[in-house]
Each structure stands twice: as C-alpha cells, then as structure tokens.
Amino acid sequence: MIASTIIGHRGAAALAPENTLAGIRMAAETGVSWVEFDVTLLGDETPVLCHDDKLDRCTNRSGPLSFLTSIDLPGLDAGGWFDPTWTDEPMPHLSDALLLCQELGLGINLEIKPHGIAADLIARKVFEEVSVYWQQPEKLIISCFDFEVLSAYRNFDLYAQLGLLFRHLPELWLLKAQSLQAVSIHCSQQLVSDQDIKTVKDAGYDLYCYTCNDPVHGKHLLELGVDGLFTDNPTLFADLLPSDIRQPA
Ligand code: G3P
Ligand code: MG
C-alpha cells in the first residue's frame, strides 16, 4: 500500500478550513501520515489549493477563481467562512502546501481539479511545481476524475504515481488503469460494492475510498480489503492512528 489507512480529506475539512495550510497542520496534529487536497489554477495559471471553480463557498469573495491572479491572494480570506478563528487564513499556493507537507512528514494525494482548464496546461503547471518543490515521489499520488488530465500528466512524468478517481467503478476501469500505468483506484465509499473491492484488489491496485466520516462503515470497508479512507475528521478513526499523537481539542 502506498498511502496510509486514514487520509485527511482536504486537509482535515471537519476540523479546519478545507484546502488551507491550517487544515494540513490540523491533519498532522490528528496523527494522519497522508493528506488529500485539491489543486486548480488561477486566471494567471498559478496552481492553488481550492476545490471549487468559484470563490463563493470558501472565501470572503465571490465569482470565478479564474478572475483572480496571484497578486490577489494576500487579500483573500479562505478561513473565516469556516470559523472566525481562521479569519485571514490564505488560499495557499501549491508550492507552499508541498513545502509544508514535506516539513510535517506527510504524504500527499494531490487531486487535480481541471474545471474546464485544458488538460495539458493544468497537468504541466502541477508537474512543474511538483518537480521543484517535492522531493519524495513515493509519498505522492496524483489523482483526477479526468482521464485526459492524468494522461497529460503521464506525458510529463513517466514515473509519477497516478490514481484514477471514479464515483463508482466503471466497466473500463482496468483498461484505463493499465493504459495510464496507474497505481491506485479511488472510489466513493457510498457506491463501492463488495465485488468492486475484490476486483480492484485482485488486479493488484491500491483502493482508496472517499469521503468516509462514519467509522463503522469505514472499518467494514477496510475489512473487505479497501486500503485507505479519506475522512474529513481523522479523530473519528483515532484507534487506527498512532497513539502517541495529540488529538486536537
Ligand atoms: O480525492 C477524493 C475526493 O476528494 C474526491 O472528491 O469532490 O471531495 O474532491 P472531492
Ligand atoms: Mg478532492
């Protein structure tokens, strides 16, 4: 298995604002050794952490993310919407998130969110940042729902660990995984079936399920052979995390 059994989703989205450096730090405090976060591009092609293509849900601004450039980031509050404690928490550059994860010893599932951006462009921009700011290829999985984006990424990096994201496992999943030389399959924890789990594991791929905030169901999936779970709240799975790590209040 490449990633960890419990993976902080969007950092630790139930405990701190999603896709922020504060969220990544919070995830590390819970004891996870891997985090997932989402990456897209601003209008000037700067890679940043953000799930949506609009600013409305997770910042103090509104409108499309593509209307911003990197000089707008210092004025943006990506934390106050979650809780006033995190007011003025910035929307992070990908480079800063990569450096922080390295400092904290975290592995990363970097999910590319293309939002209509050309596959070649977003794959190249992410690849360029990863090449400069990330030194542990074995602790990085690049995933995406969009096959074209992963194919483009593969063209830039022959050795990258790629993960195919699906809602439920489609018929052609193995063909896609083979043609990409992917290492992992990522499926919805609600939609994955017992047979899907067996099929993926028998074929030799890692299988990770999102987004599981129910420890009973999560542990059932792990027993069936799922390798890891993305969760917004890793403390729900405290018994599966190292016991010497402080849990946040
Ligand atoms: O990467 C797993 C999961 O994050 C995919 O869904 O919408 O939460 O990015 P979403
Ligand atoms: Mg995601």
PDB file of N, CA and C in Angstrom, residues 189 212-224 229 236-237 239-240:
ATOM      1  N   GLN A 189     -17.089   5.956  -1.196  1.00  0.00           N
ATOM      2  CA  GLN A 189     -17.344   4.949  -0.151  1.00  0.00           C
ATOM      3  C   GLN A 189     -18.802   4.509  -0.137  1.00  0.00           C
ATOM      4  N   CYS A 212     -15.240   9.250   3.912  1.00  0.00           N
ATOM      5  CA  CYS A 212     -15.856   8.416   4.936  1.00  0.00           C
ATOM      6  C   CYS A 212     -15.748   9.082   6.307  1.00  0.00           C
ATOM      7  N   ASN A 213     -16.889   9.505   6.827  1.00  0.00           N
ATOM      8  CA  ASN A 213     -16.926  10.096   8.164  1.00  0.00           C
ATOM      9  C   ASN A 213     -17.724   9.222   9.134  1.00  0.00           C
ATOM     10  N   ASP A 214     -17.866   7.965   8.753  1.00  0.00           N
ATOM     11  CA  ASP A 214     -18.598   7.002   9.582  1.00  0.00           C
ATOM     12  C   ASP A 214     -17.644   5.838   9.889  1.00  0.00           C
ATOM     13  N   PRO A 215     -17.124   5.807  11.129  1.00  0.00           N
ATOM     14  CA  PRO A 215     -16.111   4.793  11.460  1.00  0.00           C
ATOM     15  C   PRO A 215     -16.613   3.360  11.305  1.00  0.00           C
ATOM     16  N   VAL A 216     -17.893   3.132  11.566  1.00  0.00           N
ATOM     17  CA  VAL A 216     -18.395   1.752  11.463  1.00  0.00           C
ATOM     18  C   VAL A 216     -18.344   1.296  10.008  1.00  0.00           C
ATOM     19  N   HIS A 217     -18.872   2.125   9.129  1.00  0.00           N
ATOM     20  CA  HIS A 217     -18.842   1.768   7.707  1.00  0.00           C
ATOM     21  C   HIS A 217     -17.397   1.724   7.189  1.00  0.00           C
ATOM     22  N   GLY A 218     -16.596   2.681   7.631  1.00  0.00           N
ATOM     23  CA  GLY A 218     -15.200   2.729   7.183  1.00  0.00           C
ATOM     24  C   GLY A 218     -14.447   1.461   7.548  1.00  0.00           C
ATOM     25  N   LYS A 219     -14.623   1.019   8.775  1.00  0.00           N
ATOM     26  CA  LYS A 219     -13.901  -0.184   9.212  1.00  0.00           C
ATOM     27  C   LYS A 219     -14.409  -1.418   8.464  1.00  0.00           C
ATOM     28  N   HIS A 220     -15.686  -1.406   8.131  1.00  0.00           N
ATOM     29  CA  HIS A 220     -16.236  -2.505   7.326  1.00  0.00           C
ATOM     30  C   HIS A 220     -15.543  -2.534   5.953  1.00  0.00           C
ATOM     31  N   LEU A 221     -15.385  -1.365   5.344  1.00  0.00           N
ATOM     32  CA  LEU A 221     -14.713  -1.307   4.028  1.00  0.00           C
ATOM     33  C   LEU A 221     -13.265  -1.790   4.141  1.00  0.00           C
ATOM     34  N   LEU A 222     -12.602  -1.401   5.215  1.00  0.00           N
ATOM     35  CA  LEU A 222     -11.207  -1.835   5.408  1.00  0.00           C
ATOM     36  C   LEU A 222     -11.138  -3.355   5.555  1.00  0.00           C
ATOM     37  N   GLU A 223     -12.094  -3.907   6.290  1.00  0.00           N
ATOM     38  CA  GLU A 223     -12.129  -5.373   6.462  1.00  0.00           C
ATOM     39  C   GLU A 223     -12.339  -6.091   5.133  1.00  0.00           C
ATOM     40  N   LEU A 224     -13.089  -5.427   4.238  1.00  0.00           N
ATOM     41  CA  LEU A 224     -13.345  -6.044   2.930  1.00  0.00           C
ATOM     42  C   LEU A 224     -12.135  -5.925   1.991  1.00  0.00           C
ATOM     43  N   LEU A 229      -8.976   5.220   3.648  1.00  0.00           N
ATOM     44  CA  LEU A 229     -10.196   6.036   3.644  1.00  0.00           C
ATOM     45  C   LEU A 229      -9.817   7.507   3.742  1.00  0.00           C
ATOM     46  N   LEU A 236     -12.098  10.578  14.237  1.00  0.00           N
ATOM     47  CA  LEU A 236     -13.122   9.517  14.300  1.00  0.00           C
ATOM     48  C   LEU A 236     -12.494   8.132  14.175  1.00  0.00           C
ATOM     49  N   PHE A 237     -11.279   8.117  13.628  1.00  0.00           N
ATOM     50  CA  PHE A 237     -10.574   6.843  13.421  1.00  0.00           C
ATOM     51  C   PHE A 237      -9.318   6.798  14.294  1.00  0.00           C
ATOM     52  N   ASP A 239      -8.354   5.173  16.734  1.00  0.00           N
ATOM     53  CA  ASP A 239      -7.754   3.871  17.061  1.00  0.00           C
ATOM     54  C   ASP A 239      -6.940   3.312  15.892  1.00  0.00           C
ATOM     55  N   LEU A 240      -7.062   3.909  14.723  1.00  0.00           N
ATOM     56  CA  LEU A 240      -6.253   3.456  13.584  1.00  0.00           C
ATOM     57  C   LEU A 240      -5.067   4.395  13.326  1.00  0.00           C
TER      58      LEU A 240
END
